[in-house]
């Protein structure tokens, strides 16, 4: 199932498919290793619902839902 | 002179290694963006020659987003150090090697240090540094900087490389990315001199990196003439997205590098850091816990500090007695008036201030600050800021000067300006003595001084937020920046680390007490004793300033000249506020003043509402000369410095009026009947 990254639930894993469109966060996020083909997992969501803390390349990276909504992912069914 | 630069991702231990190489003491902390300026030091090479070592702010890549990142990149690109020491975090090899690939693209002479080997091992990661050295074609040294492991070998290796030189061609890529790079390279080759490799420029232009376009432009490669060609190549070979393609190429090169370098033993075990995050970023408890921690910090500062206050007081009391025993006369009056009554009344609070510094150092070193940025981001986003702005705000509780410097890590200029402008509202350590003194004087009506202090700190935060909201929607309007933050594992602060920081910062406080504060207090004493027609200059000036508070009740509870004088000199440094009160109230007394006696006098002179208004004004008005200086430096304009002065004065004044009437309505305006 393909969804945008901001829709992924805590504990769910997904494979990054592509970036749809541009925004200011795109380059910085790519550089941090959020690239197509990579597996990403939602570790937790901040108390107020945003940002989201992800596990990528073995480390924790957090960014906002708005930035995540540009990234298409394929959910990995457990 | 030979120079080497330390570069690497934020928080990988660059400053620890810098300190080990140079013997200096740069601040080290567990949050990204600790070092925000270029720091220089010296190390001695094998032949006793001096080698300049540069510690740079952390960067994730060679595309700068914030001022501190730009400082690092400009240094690397323009100053061209003889050797770049790329420090990488062994527990996060892949992400850290991204910057390495960029340095290699630039054809830099690189020596790689794999630091935090201990952390990697505890995560079940082992790294074959010899193999990594082979595949990268540059020397690789493993270290555990905090234990000084590998530092000697690193030093030797630096000397070897500097002596022998390193021959590494610029890194390029295979496949479609390589083809695209070659095509662009062919177009621009004739423009690029020997300063940068053409292949690097081609890669960066394909990535559409703004700062590279600036460099290209200076070489005669204008965006207008070349961007069409680059777009064509991008569409043909890179699926129309150069950014993604290049990042991908770098990361796939990295996975080739580490294939035989890194071995991971997967452990599904829960680690301590995850458990702590379950608590500290908990959905419901995360934010209340943060408030509780702040409250705990103040409780700690007060309760543990209290017994020591008496001790220091006693010492100064003895000192005063002793001085009068030696000599009793006008000169000794002056010495005791400044040294004991003035400076002494400030130093009395050293224990509290040191404890506050301990608590802040503890938070800095634990890794909790980045969590605070994470949990507060949404709220900060509401006021148009970024969770990252919270770190400089919290650092402001210690001292506003480094806190304002720390805003360099903020990516957006509007965010940064706003954060600088409101930082002074975060109550720094120097203001604490005022609350303890005045709060203590009115303990019987206003309640425990620690509660009053908490109220004042919270007021500072609320005012900062409101003013930020205002500024962000008026003067510093514009789009916000996305929040992107790495949450690194918690670390347990070491006694050595915490005591070092506390000592360094405490020393600053003492230095200030014995220089600026002493001189100011001496001036206050002199002006208080030079009389014209039975009234001292200080009293006249102080009275004039206290007219600012003309709206206070005339029942003998209003602020009097001593407080006006204190506020005037408090512009220089907030510590002087207490020193000035000590001196001016001490006038005419033969004996050294101690704290309770000063409090009794204060409580007998002004009412609790006036006291509260005074504390509120002290909290919010002009931070101090040093903070103003750093505002001038960081905003690069006198205008913003004066703006900050005006802004804080107006807000402090309004807040003092509000505090006066609210306090008065609750506990009354008049003098407190019972003395302490
Ligand atoms: N476990 C472990 N911790 C380390 C090691 N080296 C440094 N640290 C810790 O890592 C944290 C960051 O160290 P710094 O030297 O401030 O890092 P930096 O790279 O200068 O960081 P910025 O200035 O923010 O870019 C500190 O808490 C250090 O105590 C190491 O080898 N092992
Ligand atoms: Mg540093």
XYZ file of C-alpha atoms and ligand atoms in Angstrom, chain B residues 9-16 18 26-29 31 33-37 55-58, ligand 2:
24
model
C 28.585 16.285 11.802
C 27.265 18.078 14.883
C 27.894 16.436 18.224
C 30.449 13.843 17.115
C 33.166 14.967 19.514
C 35.085 17.510 17.437
C 35.565 19.830 20.361
C 36.703 17.019 22.645
C 40.267 19.744 19.549
C 36.379 24.439 24.355
C 32.835 23.857 25.495
C 31.583 20.364 24.879
C 27.952 19.321 25.195
C 23.378 18.794 21.719
C 25.120 23.234 17.610
C 27.324 23.555 20.671
C 30.218 25.135 18.784
C 28.948 28.017 16.649
C 32.136 29.812 15.795
C 37.607 23.662 15.557
C 34.571 24.239 13.369
C 30.822 24.124 13.983
C 29.181 20.839 13.057
Mg 32.000 21.565 19.150
